[in-house]
Coordinates of C-alpha atoms in Angstrom, one line a residue:
Chain A
M1048 CA 83.5 83.3 134.7
N1049 CA 85.8 80.4 135.3
K1050 CA 84.2 78.7 132.3
L1051 CA 84.9 81.8 130.2
I1052 CA 88.6 81.8 131.2
I1053 CA 88.9 78.1 130.4
I1054 CA 87.3 78.7 127.0
L1055 CA 89.5 81.7 126.3
S1056 CA 92.5 79.7 127.4
L1057 CA 91.6 76.9 125.0
V1058 CA 91.2 79.4 122.2
V1059 CA 94.6 80.9 123.0
L1060 CA 96.2 77.5 123.2
S1061 CA 94.7 76.4 119.9
V1062 CA 96.0 79.6 118.2
Q1063 CA 99.4 78.9 119.7
A1064 CA 99.4 75.3 118.6
K1065 CA 99.1 76.0 114.9
S1066 CA 101.8 74.3 112.9
P1067 CA 103.3 76.0 109.8
Y1068 CA 101.2 73.7 107.7
E1069 CA 98.0 74.7 109.4
I1070 CA 98.9 78.3 109.1
I1071 CA 99.4 77.9 105.3
D1072 CA 96.2 75.9 105.0
N1073 CA 94.2 78.6 106.8
S1074 CA 95.9 81.6 105.2
P1075 CA 93.7 84.0 103.3
D1076 CA 94.3 84.6 99.6
S1077 CA 95.3 88.2 100.6
A1078 CA 98.4 86.7 102.3
W1079 CA 99.7 85.6 98.9
R1080 CA 101.0 87.4 95.8
D1081 CA 101.7 86.3 92.2
L1082 CA 105.2 86.3 91.0
N1083 CA 105.9 89.3 88.7
P1084 CA 106.8 87.8 85.3
E1085 CA 109.1 90.7 84.6
Q1086 CA 111.1 89.8 87.7
T1087 CA 111.1 86.0 87.2
L1088 CA 113.6 83.8 85.3
Y1089 CA 112.9 80.4 83.9
I1090 CA 116.1 78.3 83.7
T1091 CA 115.6 75.3 81.5
L1092 CA 117.9 72.4 82.2
E1093 CA 117.9 68.9 80.7
T1094 CA 115.8 67.5 83.6
G1095 CA 113.3 70.4 84.0
V1096 CA 112.7 74.0 84.8
V1097 CA 114.1 76.1 87.7
V1098 CA 112.1 79.2 88.5
V1099 CA 114.0 82.1 90.1
E1100 CA 112.5 85.3 91.5
L1101 CA 114.7 88.3 91.1
A1102 CA 115.3 91.0 93.8
P1103 CA 115.6 94.5 92.3
Q1104 CA 115.0 95.9 95.8
F1105 CA 118.5 94.6 96.7
A1106 CA 120.5 94.7 93.5
P1107 CA 118.7 96.7 90.8
N1108 CA 121.7 96.8 88.5
H1109 CA 122.4 93.1 88.7
V1110 CA 118.7 92.4 88.0
D1111 CA 118.6 94.8 85.1
N1112 CA 121.8 93.7 83.6
T1113 CA 121.1 90.0 84.0
K1114 CA 117.8 90.4 82.2
K1115 CA 119.5 92.2 79.4
L1116 CA 122.0 89.4 79.0
V1117 CA 119.2 86.8 79.2
R1118 CA 117.4 88.6 76.4
E1119 CA 120.5 88.6 74.3
G1120 CA 120.8 84.8 74.8
V1121 CA 124.1 85.0 76.7
F1122 CA 123.0 82.2 79.0
D1123 CA 121.5 79.9 76.3
N1124 CA 123.5 76.8 75.5
T1125 CA 125.8 77.3 78.4
S1126 CA 126.3 75.1 81.5
F1127 CA 126.6 74.8 85.2
Y1128 CA 130.4 74.4 84.9
R1129 CA 131.2 74.3 88.6
V1130 CA 129.1 72.3 91.0
V1131 CA 130.5 71.8 94.5
D1132 CA 128.2 69.5 96.6
G1133 CA 126.9 71.0 99.7
F1134 CA 128.1 74.4 98.6
V1135 CA 127.1 76.1 95.3
A1136 CA 126.3 75.3 91.6
Q1137 CA 127.8 78.0 89.3
G1138 CA 126.7 78.5 85.7
G1139 CA 126.6 80.6 82.6
P1140 CA 129.2 81.1 79.9
A1141 CA 132.3 79.3 81.3
E1142 CA 134.7 81.7 79.5
P1143 CA 132.8 85.0 79.3
E1144 CA 135.9 86.8 78.1
K1145 CA 135.7 84.7 74.9
I1146 CA 132.1 85.4 73.9
A1147 CA 130.9 88.2 71.6
K1148 CA 130.4 91.6 73.4
P1149 CA 126.7 91.9 74.3
K1150 CA 124.9 94.9 72.7
N1151 CA 122.9 96.0 75.8
G1152 CA 124.1 94.0 78.8
K1153 CA 127.5 94.2 80.3
L1154 CA 129.8 91.3 81.1
T1155 CA 131.0 92.8 84.4
I1156 CA 129.1 95.3 86.5
D1157 CA 129.7 97.0 89.9
A1158 CA 129.0 95.1 93.1
E1159 CA 125.8 95.6 95.0
F1160 CA 126.8 93.8 98.2
T1161 CA 124.4 95.9 100.4
V1162 CA 121.7 98.4 99.7
K1163 CA 121.1 101.6 101.6
P1164 CA 117.7 102.9 100.5
N1165 CA 116.5 106.5 101.3
K1166 CA 113.5 105.1 103.2
P1167 CA 113.6 101.9 105.2
L1168 CA 112.5 98.7 103.5
D1169 CA 109.4 96.8 104.7
F1170 CA 111.5 94.5 106.9
T1171 CA 109.8 91.7 108.9
A1172 CA 112.3 91.0 111.6
I1173 CA 112.8 87.6 113.2
G1174 CA 113.9 89.3 116.4
L1175 CA 116.5 86.7 117.5
I1176 CA 120.3 86.7 117.7
D1177 CA 122.3 85.9 114.7
G1178 CA 126.0 85.4 114.5
Y1179 CA 126.5 87.1 111.1
A1180 CA 124.2 90.2 111.3
P1181 CA 122.7 92.7 113.8
Q1182 CA 119.2 91.7 112.6
T1183 CA 117.7 89.1 110.3
G1184 CA 114.3 88.8 108.7
F1185 CA 112.4 89.1 105.4
V1186 CA 111.8 91.7 102.7
D1187 CA 109.2 91.0 100.0
G1188 CA 109.9 87.2 100.3
F1189 CA 113.6 87.4 100.5
A1190 CA 115.6 86.3 103.5
A1191 CA 117.7 89.3 104.5
A1192 CA 119.8 91.0 107.1
Y1193 CA 119.6 94.6 108.4
D1194 CA 122.1 96.9 110.0
K1195 CA 119.9 99.6 111.4
Q1196 CA 122.9 101.8 112.5
K1197 CA 124.2 101.9 109.0
G1198 CA 120.8 101.8 107.3
E1199 CA 122.0 98.9 105.2
Y1200 CA 120.2 95.7 104.1
W1201 CA 121.5 92.6 102.3
M1202 CA 120.2 89.2 101.3
T1203 CA 121.4 86.2 103.2
H1204 CA 122.9 83.1 101.6
C1205 CA 120.3 80.4 102.3
Y1206 CA 119.4 77.2 100.5
G1207 CA 118.3 78.2 97.0
T1208 CA 119.7 81.8 97.1
M1209 CA 121.0 83.0 93.8
A1210 CA 124.0 85.4 93.7
M1211 CA 126.8 86.5 91.3
G1212 CA 130.2 85.0 91.4
R1213 CA 133.2 87.2 90.9
G1214 CA 137.0 87.3 90.7
N1215 CA 139.1 88.9 93.5
P1216 CA 138.1 92.5 92.5
A1217 CA 134.7 93.5 93.9
N1218 CA 133.4 94.7 90.6
S1219 CA 134.5 91.8 88.4
G1220 CA 131.2 89.7 88.3
G1221 CA 128.4 89.8 85.7
T1222 CA 127.7 86.4 84.2
E1223 CA 128.8 83.9 86.9
L1224 CA 125.4 83.0 88.4
Y1225 CA 125.5 80.7 91.4
I1226 CA 122.9 79.0 93.5
V1227 CA 123.4 77.7 97.1
I1228 CA 122.8 73.9 97.1
G1229 CA 123.7 72.8 100.6
S1230 CA 124.0 74.5 104.0
A1231 CA 123.4 78.2 104.2
Q1232 CA 126.7 79.9 103.2
R1233 CA 126.3 82.9 105.4
Y1234 CA 130.0 83.8 105.4
L1235 CA 129.5 84.8 101.8
D1236 CA 127.1 87.5 102.8
K1237 CA 128.4 90.9 101.9
N1238 CA 131.1 89.3 99.8
T1239 CA 128.9 88.8 96.7
T1240 CA 125.9 90.4 95.2
V1241 CA 122.8 88.3 96.0
F1242 CA 119.9 89.0 93.7
G1243 CA 117.4 86.2 93.6
R1244 CA 116.0 83.0 95.0
V1245 CA 114.8 79.7 93.6
I1246 CA 111.0 79.4 93.8
T1247 CA 110.8 75.9 92.5
G1248 CA 113.0 73.3 90.8
M1249 CA 115.9 72.9 93.2
E1250 CA 115.8 69.2 92.5
H1251 CA 117.0 69.8 88.9
I1252 CA 120.0 71.8 90.3
Q1253 CA 120.7 69.0 92.7
H1254 CA 120.6 66.5 89.8
L1255 CA 123.7 68.2 88.2
Q1256 CA 127.0 66.3 88.0
R1257 CA 129.5 67.4 90.6
S1258 CA 132.9 68.8 89.8
S1259 CA 135.6 66.2 90.2
N1260 CA 137.8 68.4 92.2
L1261 CA 135.8 69.3 95.2
K1262 CA 137.7 72.5 95.8
G1263 CA 135.6 73.7 92.9
A1264 CA 137.3 73.0 89.6
V1265 CA 135.6 74.5 86.5
D1266 CA 135.5 71.1 84.8
M1267 CA 131.8 70.5 84.0
K1268 CA 131.9 72.8 81.0
G1269 CA 129.8 71.3 78.2
K1270 CA 128.1 69.0 80.8
N1271 CA 125.2 70.2 83.1
K1272 CA 123.7 72.0 80.1
I1273 CA 121.7 75.2 80.5
I1274 CA 119.4 74.9 77.6
S1275 CA 118.1 78.4 78.0
I1276 CA 117.3 81.2 80.5
K1277 CA 114.2 83.3 79.8
V1278 CA 112.5 86.2 81.5
A1279 CA 109.0 84.9 82.3
S1280 CA 107.3 88.0 80.7
D1281 CA 108.9 86.9 77.4
L1282 CA 107.1 83.6 77.6
K1283 CA 103.5 83.0 76.5
P1284 CA 101.2 83.0 79.5
E1285 CA 100.4 79.3 78.9
E1286 CA 104.1 78.5 79.2
R1287 CA 104.3 80.0 82.7
M1288 CA 103.5 78.4 86.0
A1289 CA 100.9 80.2 88.1
L1290 CA 103.2 80.5 91.1
Q1291 CA 102.4 82.4 94.2
T1292 CA 104.5 83.1 97.2
M1293 CA 103.4 84.1 100.7
K1294 CA 103.8 87.8 101.5
T1295 CA 106.4 87.9 104.2
N1296 CA 104.9 91.0 105.8
S1297 CA 101.5 89.2 106.2
A1298 CA 100.0 88.1 109.5
S1299 CA 100.2 84.5 108.2
F1300 CA 103.9 84.6 107.6
K1301 CA 104.5 86.3 111.0
A1302 CA 102.6 83.4 112.5
I1303 CA 104.9 81.0 110.6
I1304 CA 108.0 82.6 112.0
K1305 CA 106.5 82.3 115.5
S1306 CA 105.5 78.7 114.9
R1307 CA 109.0 77.8 113.6
K1308 CA 110.6 79.3 116.6
N1309 CA 108.7 76.9 118.9
R1310 CA 107.2 74.0 117.0
N1311 CA 104.0 73.1 118.7
G1312 CA 103.1 69.8 117.0
E1313 CA 102.8 66.7 119.2
W1314 CA 105.8 65.3 117.4
F1315 CA 108.1 68.0 118.9
L1316 CA 109.5 67.0 122.3
Y1317 CA 112.0 69.8 122.6
Q1318 CA 111.5 73.4 121.6
H1319 CA 114.4 75.7 121.0
N1320 CA 112.7 79.1 121.3
Y1321 CA 114.9 80.0 118.3
I1322 CA 115.0 79.8 114.6
D1323 CA 117.6 81.1 112.1
V1324 CA 116.6 83.1 109.1
C1325 CA 117.5 80.3 106.6
S1326 CA 115.3 77.8 108.4
V1327 CA 112.1 79.7 107.7
A1328 CA 111.1 78.6 104.2
V1329 CA 108.8 81.1 102.5
P1330 CA 105.7 79.2 101.3
V1331 CA 105.1 78.8 97.6
R1332 CA 102.0 77.5 95.9
L1333 CA 100.3 77.2 92.5
K1334 CA 97.5 79.7 92.3
N1335 CA 94.1 78.2 92.9
V1336 CA 95.5 74.6 92.8
K1337 CA 97.1 75.5 96.2
V1338 CA 99.7 72.8 96.1
K1339 CA 102.1 73.7 98.8
S1340 CA 105.9 73.7 98.5
F1341 CA 106.9 73.7 102.1
N1342 CA 108.9 71.8 104.7
Chain B
M321 CA 166.1 94.8 115.3
N322 CA 163.5 96.5 113.1
K323 CA 164.3 93.9 110.4
L324 CA 163.6 91.1 112.9
I325 CA 160.3 92.6 113.8
I326 CA 159.4 92.9 110.2
I327 CA 160.3 89.3 109.6
L328 CA 158.5 88.1 112.6
S329 CA 155.4 90.2 111.6
L330 CA 155.5 88.6 108.1
V331 CA 155.7 85.1 109.7
V332 CA 152.7 85.9 111.9
L333 CA 150.8 87.4 108.9
S334 CA 151.5 84.4 106.8
V335 CA 150.4 82.1 109.6
Q336 CA 147.2 84.1 109.9
A337 CA 146.6 84.3 106.2
K338 CA 146.3 80.5 105.7
S339 CA 143.1 79.5 104.0
P340 CA 141.3 76.2 104.9
Y341 CA 142.8 74.7 101.7
E342 CA 146.3 75.7 102.6
I343 CA 145.8 74.3 106.1
I344 CA 144.7 71.0 104.6
D345 CA 147.5 70.9 102.1
N346 CA 150.1 71.5 104.9
S347 CA 148.5 69.3 107.6
P348 CA 150.7 66.5 108.9
D349 CA 149.5 62.9 108.5
S350 CA 149.1 62.7 112.3
A351 CA 146.2 65.2 111.9
W352 CA 144.2 62.5 110.0
R353 CA 142.7 59.2 111.0
D354 CA 141.3 56.2 109.0
L355 CA 137.6 55.5 109.3
N356 CA 137.0 52.5 111.5
P357 CA 135.4 49.9 109.2
E358 CA 133.3 48.5 112.1
Q359 CA 131.8 52.0 112.5
T360 CA 131.2 52.7 108.8
L361 CA 128.3 51.9 106.5
Y362 CA 128.3 51.6 102.8
I363 CA 124.9 52.5 101.3
T364 CA 124.7 51.3 97.7
L365 CA 122.2 53.2 95.5
E366 CA 121.6 52.9 91.8
T367 CA 123.9 55.8 91.0
G368 CA 126.7 55.0 93.5
V369 CA 127.9 54.4 97.0
V370 CA 127.2 56.7 100.1
V371 CA 129.7 56.2 102.9
V372 CA 128.4 57.0 106.4
E373 CA 130.5 57.2 109.6
L374 CA 128.6 56.0 112.7
A375 CA 128.8 57.8 116.1
P376 CA 128.7 55.3 119.0
Q377 CA 130.0 58.1 121.2
F378 CA 126.6 59.8 120.9
A379 CA 124.1 57.0 120.3
P380 CA 125.6 53.6 121.2
N381 CA 122.3 51.7 121.1
H382 CA 121.3 53.1 117.7
V383 CA 124.7 52.3 116.2
D384 CA 124.6 48.8 117.6
N385 CA 121.0 48.1 116.6
T386 CA 121.4 49.6 113.1
K387 CA 124.4 47.4 112.5
K388 CA 122.5 44.3 113.6
L389 CA 119.6 45.2 111.3
V390 CA 122.1 45.9 108.5
R391 CA 123.7 42.5 109.0
E392 CA 120.2 40.8 108.9
G393 CA 119.6 42.5 105.5
V394 CA 116.7 44.6 106.8
F395 CA 117.8 47.6 104.6
D396 CA 118.6 45.7 101.4
N397 CA 116.1 46.1 98.6
T398 CA 114.4 49.0 100.4
S399 CA 114.1 52.6 99.3
F400 CA 114.4 56.3 100.1
Y401 CA 110.6 56.5 100.3
R402 CA 110.4 60.1 101.5
V403 CA 112.7 62.8 99.9
V404 CA 111.8 66.4 100.7
D405 CA 114.0 68.8 98.8
G406 CA 116.0 71.2 101.0
F407 CA 115.1 69.1 104.0
V408 CA 115.7 65.3 104.4
A409 CA 115.9 62.0 102.5
Q410 CA 114.3 59.2 104.6
G411 CA 114.8 55.6 103.8
G412 CA 114.7 51.9 104.8
P413 CA 111.8 49.6 104.9
A414 CA 108.7 51.8 104.1
E415 CA 106.4 49.7 106.2
P416 CA 108.6 48.2 109.0
E417 CA 105.5 46.8 110.7
K418 CA 105.0 44.4 107.8
I419 CA 108.5 42.9 107.6
A420 CA 109.6 39.7 109.3
K421 CA 110.7 40.2 112.9
P422 CA 114.5 40.5 113.0
K423 CA 116.4 37.9 115.0
N424 CA 119.0 40.2 116.6
G425 CA 118.1 43.8 115.9
K426 CA 115.0 45.5 117.1
L427 CA 112.6 47.5 114.9
T428 CA 112.1 50.2 117.5
I429 CA 114.6 51.2 120.2
D430 CA 114.7 53.9 122.9
A431 CA 115.7 57.4 121.9
E432 CA 119.2 58.7 122.5
F433 CA 118.6 62.4 121.9
T434 CA 121.5 63.5 124.1
V435 CA 124.4 61.7 125.8
K436 CA 125.6 62.4 129.4
P437 CA 128.9 60.6 129.7
N438 CA 130.7 60.0 133.1
K439 CA 133.7 61.9 131.9
P440 CA 133.6 64.8 129.5
L441 CA 134.0 64.1 125.8
D442 CA 137.0 65.5 123.9
F443 CA 135.0 68.6 122.7
T444 CA 136.7 71.1 120.4
A445 CA 134.6 74.2 121.0
I446 CA 134.0 76.8 118.3
G447 CA 133.6 79.4 121.1
L448 CA 131.0 81.6 119.4
I449 CA 127.3 82.2 120.1
D450 CA 124.7 79.8 118.7
G451 CA 120.9 80.3 118.8
Y452 CA 120.2 76.6 119.5
A453 CA 122.8 75.5 122.1
P454 CA 125.0 76.9 124.9
Q455 CA 128.1 75.7 123.0
T456 CA 128.9 74.1 119.7
G457 CA 132.0 72.4 118.4
F458 CA 133.2 68.9 117.3
V459 CA 133.7 65.5 118.9
D460 CA 135.7 62.9 117.0
G461 CA 134.7 64.5 113.6
F462 CA 131.1 65.0 114.4
A463 CA 129.5 68.5 114.7
A464 CA 128.0 68.7 118.1
A465 CA 126.6 70.8 120.9
Y466 CA 127.3 70.8 124.6
D467 CA 125.4 72.0 127.6
K468 CA 128.1 72.2 130.3
Q469 CA 125.7 72.8 133.1
K470 CA 123.8 69.6 132.4
G471 CA 126.8 67.7 131.2
E472 CA 124.9 66.8 128.0
Y473 CA 126.2 66.5 124.4
W474 CA 124.3 66.0 121.2
M475 CA 125.0 66.0 117.5
T476 CA 123.8 68.9 115.4
H477 CA 121.7 68.6 112.3
C478 CA 124.0 69.8 109.6
Y479 CA 124.2 69.0 105.8
G480 CA 124.9 65.2 105.6
T481 CA 123.9 64.4 109.1
M482 CA 122.2 61.0 109.5
A483 CA 119.6 60.5 112.2
M484 CA 116.6 58.2 113.0
G485 CA 113.1 59.2 112.2
R486 CA 110.3 58.4 114.6
G487 CA 106.5 58.7 115.2
N488 CA 105.2 60.9 117.9
P489 CA 106.4 58.8 120.9
A490 CA 110.1 59.4 121.7
N491 CA 111.0 55.7 121.5
S492 CA 109.2 54.8 118.3
G493 CA 112.1 54.9 115.8
G494 CA 114.5 52.1 114.7
T495 CA 114.5 51.7 110.9
E496 CA 113.7 55.2 109.5
L497 CA 117.1 56.5 108.6
Y498 CA 117.2 60.1 107.4
I499 CA 119.9 62.3 106.0
V500 CA 119.9 66.1 105.9
I501 CA 120.0 67.2 102.3
G502 CA 119.6 71.0 102.4
S503 CA 119.9 73.7 105.0
A504 CA 121.0 72.7 108.5
Q505 CA 117.8 71.6 110.4
R506 CA 119.0 72.6 113.8
Y507 CA 115.4 72.8 115.2
L508 CA 115.4 69.0 115.0
D509 CA 118.3 68.8 117.4
K510 CA 117.3 67.0 120.6
N511 CA 114.1 65.8 118.9
T512 CA 115.6 62.8 117.1
T513 CA 118.6 60.5 117.7
V514 CA 121.5 61.6 115.5
F515 CA 124.0 58.8 115.0
G516 CA 126.1 59.4 111.9
R517 CA 127.4 61.6 109.1
V518 CA 127.9 61.2 105.4
I519 CA 131.6 61.1 104.5
T520 CA 131.3 60.9 100.8
G521 CA 128.5 60.3 98.2
M522 CA 126.0 63.1 99.0
E523 CA 125.5 63.6 95.3
H524 CA 123.8 60.2 95.1
I525 CA 121.4 61.2 97.8
Q526 CA 120.7 64.5 96.0
H527 CA 120.1 62.5 92.8
L528 CA 117.0 60.8 94.3
Q529 CA 113.5 61.6 93.0
R530 CA 111.6 64.0 95.3
S531 CA 108.3 63.2 96.9
S532 CA 105.4 64.7 95.0
N533 CA 103.8 66.2 98.0
L534 CA 106.4 68.5 99.5
K535 CA 105.0 68.2 103.0
G536 CA 106.8 64.9 102.9
A537 CA 104.5 62.2 101.5
V538 CA 105.8 58.6 101.7
D539 CA 105.3 58.1 98.0
M540 CA 108.6 57.1 96.6
K541 CA 108.3 53.5 97.9
G542 CA 109.7 51.2 95.3
K543 CA 111.6 54.1 93.6
N544 CA 114.9 55.5 94.9
K545 CA 116.1 52.0 95.5
I546 CA 118.5 51.2 98.3
I547 CA 120.3 48.2 96.8
S548 CA 122.1 47.3 100.0
I549 CA 123.6 48.7 103.2
K550 CA 126.7 47.0 104.5
V551 CA 129.0 47.4 107.5
A552 CA 132.4 48.2 105.9
S553 CA 134.1 45.5 108.0
D554 CA 131.9 42.9 106.3
L555 CA 133.3 44.0 102.9
K556 CA 136.6 42.7 101.5
P557 CA 139.4 45.3 102.0
E558 CA 139.6 45.8 98.3
E559 CA 135.9 46.8 98.2
R560 CA 136.4 49.6 100.7
M561 CA 137.6 53.1 100.0
A562 CA 140.7 54.2 101.9
L563 CA 139.0 57.2 103.4
Q564 CA 140.5 59.4 106.1
T565 CA 139.0 62.3 108.0
M566 CA 140.7 65.1 109.8
K567 CA 141.0 64.7 113.6
T568 CA 138.8 67.5 114.9
N569 CA 141.0 67.9 118.0
S570 CA 144.1 68.4 115.9
A571 CA 146.0 71.7 115.6
S572 CA 145.2 71.7 111.9
F573 CA 141.4 71.5 112.5
K574 CA 141.6 74.2 115.1
A575 CA 143.3 76.3 112.5
I576 CA 140.5 75.6 110.1
I577 CA 137.9 76.8 112.5
K578 CA 139.9 80.0 113.0
S579 CA 140.3 80.4 109.3
R580 CA 136.6 79.9 108.6
K581 CA 135.7 82.5 111.2
N582 CA 137.7 85.1 109.3
R583 CA 138.5 84.1 105.8
N584 CA 141.8 85.6 104.9
G585 CA 142.1 85.0 101.2
E586 CA 142.4 88.0 98.8
W587 CA 138.9 87.1 97.5
F588 CA 137.2 87.9 100.9
L589 CA 136.3 91.6 101.1
Y590 CA 134.2 91.2 104.3
Q591 CA 135.0 89.1 107.3
H592 CA 132.3 88.1 109.8
N593 CA 134.4 87.1 112.7
Y594 CA 131.9 84.3 113.1
I595 CA 131.2 80.9 111.8
D596 CA 128.4 78.5 112.7
V597 CA 129.1 74.8 113.5
C598 CA 127.4 73.6 110.3
S599 CA 129.6 75.8 108.1
V600 CA 132.9 74.1 109.1
A601 CA 133.2 71.1 106.9
V602 CA 135.4 68.4 108.3
P603 CA 138.0 67.5 105.7
V604 CA 137.9 64.1 104.1
R605 CA 140.6 62.6 101.9
L606 CA 141.7 59.3 100.3
K607 CA 144.7 57.9 102.2
N608 CA 147.9 58.6 100.3
V609 CA 146.1 59.8 97.2
K610 CA 145.2 62.9 99.3
V611 CA 142.3 63.9 97.2
K612 CA 140.5 66.5 99.2
S613 CA 136.7 66.7 99.8
F614 CA 136.3 70.2 101.1
N615 CA 134.5 73.4 100.3

């Protein structure tokens, strides 16, 4: 009997001791999903391609309108004209008011700061305190926050989050894409419409030249070229990467959250019993090749 | 009388409405201090110079030993051999066990994860909840945490924080400098010795080539060259930048914390009444020129 208890304890211990890497390595294929090419953008820069997954669950109109503008070529031959180190890289047509009126897409659309769906979203909660929101967690791969009382969800500004810049009026954005390139910028939550996340290629965004005025001058116009932005479904299959992302409502991902909260590897001498939503990277891999993008 | 109340209210409002930028612009020179050249490193990379301020208040032995190694040229002609996007860039001699034994500095020194000074440090508290520490705030320009009960302080892993890598044993680090290049990595707090912060030049770190294996393979050896690391006091005065940083115990910086907690600009439609320690950038400027590095 004692032997059984010892064996059971060892089994429990070895389950608890799994690192995020081990969880990924042992995850079943059912814990992963392909990116939907209709909801994926390929941003081609001079040093390589940045792949962005769009979030129609959170900002359907921004996703729809951005794809219309993309398909009309509004973002081709534009630039990341404002790049503030440790903060955001902002790109698209630097002077949208001067370009030809798009046929299908709109240059400005109404804000979608939060979403209030009729039925609750499939929200995988972290279950820990957060200074900016009542609850944080994940919906379909996207780091998010949830106000149960109001029935509202919104995406959180983490590293690699894509959102829409705007002027002072709430509904003044439409072409000013920005990507978070440093610390999480959670104070921007609920102030802009977040509608995507970078899946791979952040190093190409990081490679961009910084604005000279670090307050965020728009002075990189014509530099930091955006060669093109395409919807993946408009590319030939052989031009797409076979990217997969872990399902954030899977048992594997829930195990990763737990593992991140208390890192069990031999290396970790102090455990915080805490993790913030922006510190749980959602695993990405190439289908079959199973190269992991994770830290 | 009513007129006076209105005027007073307007004065109060205009004081409350100051943005971080306005606070910086209006800060007196007494709110700033020069970097101490004896506590400043110049890291020269192929694309430019990264300036790091050292924190002897938190890790006196790491600061002392690193300067000894720097002065013996241990970091010259080495590389950032491990660069994991969104996480850290780690550099120095890739195989320290193979280099000649330094005369003054040591290749491994004992950890200084926290500091427990005889008299309390001059800690400017943020005064808000934090998932990783009882209290967060700033000491002499460095983002830090404080456990009043234990009398312990430690630096927090924010964007641009410099710390010492190590193997599994606590006291196995000494040459593996790393810099946080993405999200704050607060779960590393109290697991490594943090002993500096980047003052300027993060864009050169971001420019480095990423490791191919995103788990963090040491495969950039020989690439991502560190041309040299120097202590600023060993450079000629004309080779140094006249950098200043805001005193974090100044009234101006306390006003910045307050302003960050509730951003008052017309642009902000939602205020969180919260800010985390890694989202309060400590202002940096060039003396007299007063170029601001701030976001």
